[in-house]
Coordinates of C-alpha atoms in Angstrom, one line a residue:
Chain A
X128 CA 84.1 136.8 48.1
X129 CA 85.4 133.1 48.8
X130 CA 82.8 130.9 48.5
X131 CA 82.0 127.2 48.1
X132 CA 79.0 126.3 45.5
X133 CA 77.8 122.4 44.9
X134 CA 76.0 121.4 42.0
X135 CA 75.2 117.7 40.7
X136 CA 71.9 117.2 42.8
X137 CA 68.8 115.7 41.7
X138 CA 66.1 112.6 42.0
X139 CA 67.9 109.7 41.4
X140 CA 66.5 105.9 41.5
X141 CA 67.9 103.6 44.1
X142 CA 70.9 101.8 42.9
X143 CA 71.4 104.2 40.4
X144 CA 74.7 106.7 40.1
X145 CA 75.0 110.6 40.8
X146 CA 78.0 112.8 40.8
X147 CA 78.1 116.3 42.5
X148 CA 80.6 118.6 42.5
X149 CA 81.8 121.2 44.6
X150 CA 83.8 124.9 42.8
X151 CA 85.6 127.0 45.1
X152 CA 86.0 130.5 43.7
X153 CA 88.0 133.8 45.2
X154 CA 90.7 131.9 47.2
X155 CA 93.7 129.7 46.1
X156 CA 92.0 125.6 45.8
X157 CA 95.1 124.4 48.2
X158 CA 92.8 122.9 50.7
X159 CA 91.5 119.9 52.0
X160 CA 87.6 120.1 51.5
X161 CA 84.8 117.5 53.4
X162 CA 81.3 116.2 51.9
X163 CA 78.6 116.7 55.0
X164 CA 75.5 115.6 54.4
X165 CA 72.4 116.3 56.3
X166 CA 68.8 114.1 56.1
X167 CA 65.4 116.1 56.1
X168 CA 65.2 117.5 59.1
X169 CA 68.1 115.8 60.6
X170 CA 71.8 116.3 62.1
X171 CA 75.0 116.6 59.7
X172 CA 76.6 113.6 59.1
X173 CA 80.6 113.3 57.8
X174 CA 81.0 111.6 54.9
X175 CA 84.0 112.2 52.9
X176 CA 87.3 114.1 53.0
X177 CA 90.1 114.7 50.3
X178 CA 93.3 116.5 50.9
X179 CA 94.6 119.1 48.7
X180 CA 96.5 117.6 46.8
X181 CA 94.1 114.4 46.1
X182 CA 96.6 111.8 48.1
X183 CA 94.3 111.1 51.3
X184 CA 91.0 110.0 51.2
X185 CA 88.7 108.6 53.8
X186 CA 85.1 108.0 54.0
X187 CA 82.5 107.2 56.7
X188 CA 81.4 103.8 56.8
X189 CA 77.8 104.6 55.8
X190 CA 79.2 104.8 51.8
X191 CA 82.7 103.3 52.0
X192 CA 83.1 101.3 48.6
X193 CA 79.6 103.3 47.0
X194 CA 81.2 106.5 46.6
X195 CA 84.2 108.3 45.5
X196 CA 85.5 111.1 46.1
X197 CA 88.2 113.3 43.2
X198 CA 89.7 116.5 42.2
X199 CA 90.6 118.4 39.9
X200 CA 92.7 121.8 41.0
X201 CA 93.0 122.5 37.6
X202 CA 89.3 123.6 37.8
X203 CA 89.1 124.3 41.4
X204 CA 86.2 121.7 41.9
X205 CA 85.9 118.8 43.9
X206 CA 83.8 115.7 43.5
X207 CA 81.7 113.0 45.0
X208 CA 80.8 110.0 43.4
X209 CA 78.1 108.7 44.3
X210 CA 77.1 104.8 43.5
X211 CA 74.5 102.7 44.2
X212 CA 72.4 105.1 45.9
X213 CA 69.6 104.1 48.2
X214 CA 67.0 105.9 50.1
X215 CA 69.1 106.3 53.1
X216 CA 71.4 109.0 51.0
X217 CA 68.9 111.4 50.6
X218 CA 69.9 114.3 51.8
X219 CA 71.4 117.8 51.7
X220 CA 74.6 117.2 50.3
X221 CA 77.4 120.5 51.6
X222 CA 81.1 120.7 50.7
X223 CA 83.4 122.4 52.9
X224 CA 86.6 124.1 53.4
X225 CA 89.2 122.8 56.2
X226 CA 91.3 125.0 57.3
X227 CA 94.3 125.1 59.9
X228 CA 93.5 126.6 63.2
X229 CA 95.7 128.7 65.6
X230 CA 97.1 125.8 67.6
X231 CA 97.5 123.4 64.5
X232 CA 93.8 121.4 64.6
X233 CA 91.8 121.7 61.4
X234 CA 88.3 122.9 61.0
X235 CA 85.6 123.8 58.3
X236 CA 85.7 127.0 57.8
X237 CA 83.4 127.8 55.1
X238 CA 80.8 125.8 53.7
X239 CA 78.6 126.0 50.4
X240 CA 75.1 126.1 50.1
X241 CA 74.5 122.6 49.7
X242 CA 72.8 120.4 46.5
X243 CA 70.0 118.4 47.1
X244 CA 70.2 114.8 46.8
X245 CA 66.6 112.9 46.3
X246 CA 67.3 109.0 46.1
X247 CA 62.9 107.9 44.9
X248 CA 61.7 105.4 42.4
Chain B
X628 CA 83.0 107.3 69.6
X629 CA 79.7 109.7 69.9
X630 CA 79.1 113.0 70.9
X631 CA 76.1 113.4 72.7
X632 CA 73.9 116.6 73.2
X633 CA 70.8 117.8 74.0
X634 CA 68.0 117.5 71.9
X635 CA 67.4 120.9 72.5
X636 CA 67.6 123.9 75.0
X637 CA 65.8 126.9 75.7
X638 CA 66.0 130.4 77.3
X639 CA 65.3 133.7 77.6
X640 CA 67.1 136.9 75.6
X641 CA 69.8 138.5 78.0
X642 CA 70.2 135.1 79.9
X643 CA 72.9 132.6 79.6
X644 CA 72.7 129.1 78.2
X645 CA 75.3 126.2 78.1
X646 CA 74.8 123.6 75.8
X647 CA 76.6 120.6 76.4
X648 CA 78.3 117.5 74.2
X649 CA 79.8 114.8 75.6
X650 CA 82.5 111.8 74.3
X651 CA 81.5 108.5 74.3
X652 CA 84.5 107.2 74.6
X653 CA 88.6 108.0 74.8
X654 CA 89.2 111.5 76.3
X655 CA 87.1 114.8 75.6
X656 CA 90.9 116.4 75.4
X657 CA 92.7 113.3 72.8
X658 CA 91.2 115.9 70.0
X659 CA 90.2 119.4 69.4
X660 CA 86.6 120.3 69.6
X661 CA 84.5 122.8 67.5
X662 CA 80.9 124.1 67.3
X663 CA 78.9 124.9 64.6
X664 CA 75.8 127.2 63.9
X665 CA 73.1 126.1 61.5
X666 CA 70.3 128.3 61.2
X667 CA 67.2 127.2 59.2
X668 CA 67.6 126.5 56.0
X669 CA 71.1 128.0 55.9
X670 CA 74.4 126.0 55.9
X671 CA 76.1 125.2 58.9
X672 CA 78.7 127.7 60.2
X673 CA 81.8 127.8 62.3
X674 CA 81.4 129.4 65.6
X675 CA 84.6 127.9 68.0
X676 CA 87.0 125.9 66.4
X677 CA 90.1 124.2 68.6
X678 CA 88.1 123.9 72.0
X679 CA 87.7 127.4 72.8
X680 CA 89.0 129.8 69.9
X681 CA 86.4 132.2 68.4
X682 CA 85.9 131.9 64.5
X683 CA 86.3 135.2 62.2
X684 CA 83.9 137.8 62.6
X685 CA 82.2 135.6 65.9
X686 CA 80.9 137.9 69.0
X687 CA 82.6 137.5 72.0
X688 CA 79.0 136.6 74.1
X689 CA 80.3 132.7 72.2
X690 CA 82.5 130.9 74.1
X691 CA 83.6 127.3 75.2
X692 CA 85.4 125.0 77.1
X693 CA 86.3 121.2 77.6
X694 CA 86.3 119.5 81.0
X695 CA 88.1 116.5 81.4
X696 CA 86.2 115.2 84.5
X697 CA 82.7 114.9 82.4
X698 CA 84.8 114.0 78.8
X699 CA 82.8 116.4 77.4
X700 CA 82.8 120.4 75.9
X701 CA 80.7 123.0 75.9
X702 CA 79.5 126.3 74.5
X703 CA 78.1 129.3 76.2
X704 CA 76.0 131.9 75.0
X705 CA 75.9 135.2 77.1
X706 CA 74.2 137.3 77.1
X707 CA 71.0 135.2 74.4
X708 CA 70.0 137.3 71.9
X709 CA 67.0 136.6 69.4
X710 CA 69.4 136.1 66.3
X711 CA 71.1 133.1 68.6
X712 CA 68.2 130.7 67.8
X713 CA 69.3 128.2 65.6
X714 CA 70.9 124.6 65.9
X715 CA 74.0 124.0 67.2
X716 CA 76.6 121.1 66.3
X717 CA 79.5 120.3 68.3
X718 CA 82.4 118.1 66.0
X719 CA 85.9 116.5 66.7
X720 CA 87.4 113.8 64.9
X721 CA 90.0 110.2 65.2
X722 CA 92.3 110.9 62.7
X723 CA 90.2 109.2 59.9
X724 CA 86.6 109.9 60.6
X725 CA 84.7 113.3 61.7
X726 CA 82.0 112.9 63.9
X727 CA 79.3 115.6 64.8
X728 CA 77.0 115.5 68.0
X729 CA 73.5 114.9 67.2
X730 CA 73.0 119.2 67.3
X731 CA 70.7 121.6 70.2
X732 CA 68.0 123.3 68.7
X733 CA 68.3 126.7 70.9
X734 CA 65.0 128.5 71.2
X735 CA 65.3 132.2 72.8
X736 CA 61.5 132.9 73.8

């Protein structure tokens, strides 16, 4: 069964570092995969996107030049690095798989579970 | 730009709902639209993707549209059923960020 499972999550202190990762398993890792996060009891919220072969990258505004975001299709896993964390980046952190559509747009077509991201002195 | 939807929405099994999500700015049609289905404590998941095209395995009571007049989409439940309640995101995209709306919380009483 394809699926998409993030790890990485945790309480971290503000201004502190955390990196999650995202494994795809049960489908060939030649896809472009997104970070969506989502605040306690909020809306999602874009953050990051890599293509599938690591050359394009962009990143919302909200954590351009704090995080990072890498692969390595050798593992099948994808990562976000996150820096200088504050209190505003807590939040349910889920990875997900975009996919062509029928009439050439892209979409997220499966998503993981999501890791936990606590940013608390 | 923004996408803009109601906070939340609420109707009655075997009825129709339409939930809507408008553009801020630029054209509703200058990029695809797609809607999303997050039910609590579950991740999100894809209901229509490229304006109106259903996702795998998605019953056909889903459907959607964009209307250029009002710059803005929307999605269509009919008939409700109980499972249905859950929030729903719409999402499009400029070429280098992704936006979501805000997301309906759809209550079936």
């Amino acid at each position: 069964q394809e699926q998409l499972v993030e790890s990485g999550g945790g309480v971290v202190q503000p201004g502190r570092s955390l990196r999650l990762s995202c494994v795809a398993s049960d489908f060939t890792f030649n896809y472009g995969i997104h970070w969506v996060r989502q605040a306690p009891g909020k809306g999602l919220e874009w953050v990051a996107f890599i293509s599938d072969d690591g050359a394009t990258q962009h990143f919302a505004d909200s954590v351009k030049g704090r995080f990072t975001i890498s692969r390595d299709n050798s593992k099948d896993t994808v990562y976000l690095q996150m820096s200088g964390v504050s209190p505003a980046d807590t939040a349910m952190y889920f990875c997900a798989r975009y996919v062509v559509g029928v009439k050439g747009g892209y979409y997220f077509d499966l998503w993981g579970q999501g890791t936990l991201v606590t940013v608390s002195s | 730009f923004m996408l803009t939807q109601p906070h939340s929405v609420s109707e009655s099994p075997g009825k129709t709902v339409t939930i809507s999500c408008t553009r801020s700015s630029d054209s509703i049609g200058d990029s695809f639209v797609q809607w999303y289905q997050q039910r609590p404590g579950s991740a999100p998941t894809a209901i229509i993707y490229e304006d109106n095209q259903r996702a795998s395995g998605v019953p056909g009571r889903f459907s959607a549209s964009i209307d250029r007049s009002s710059n803005s989409a929307s999605l269509t439940i009919s008939p409700l059923q109980t499972e249905d309640e859950a929030d729903y995101y719409c999402q499009s995209y400029d070429g280098t960020s992704w936006v979501f709306g805000g997301g309906t919380k759809l209550a079936v009483l």
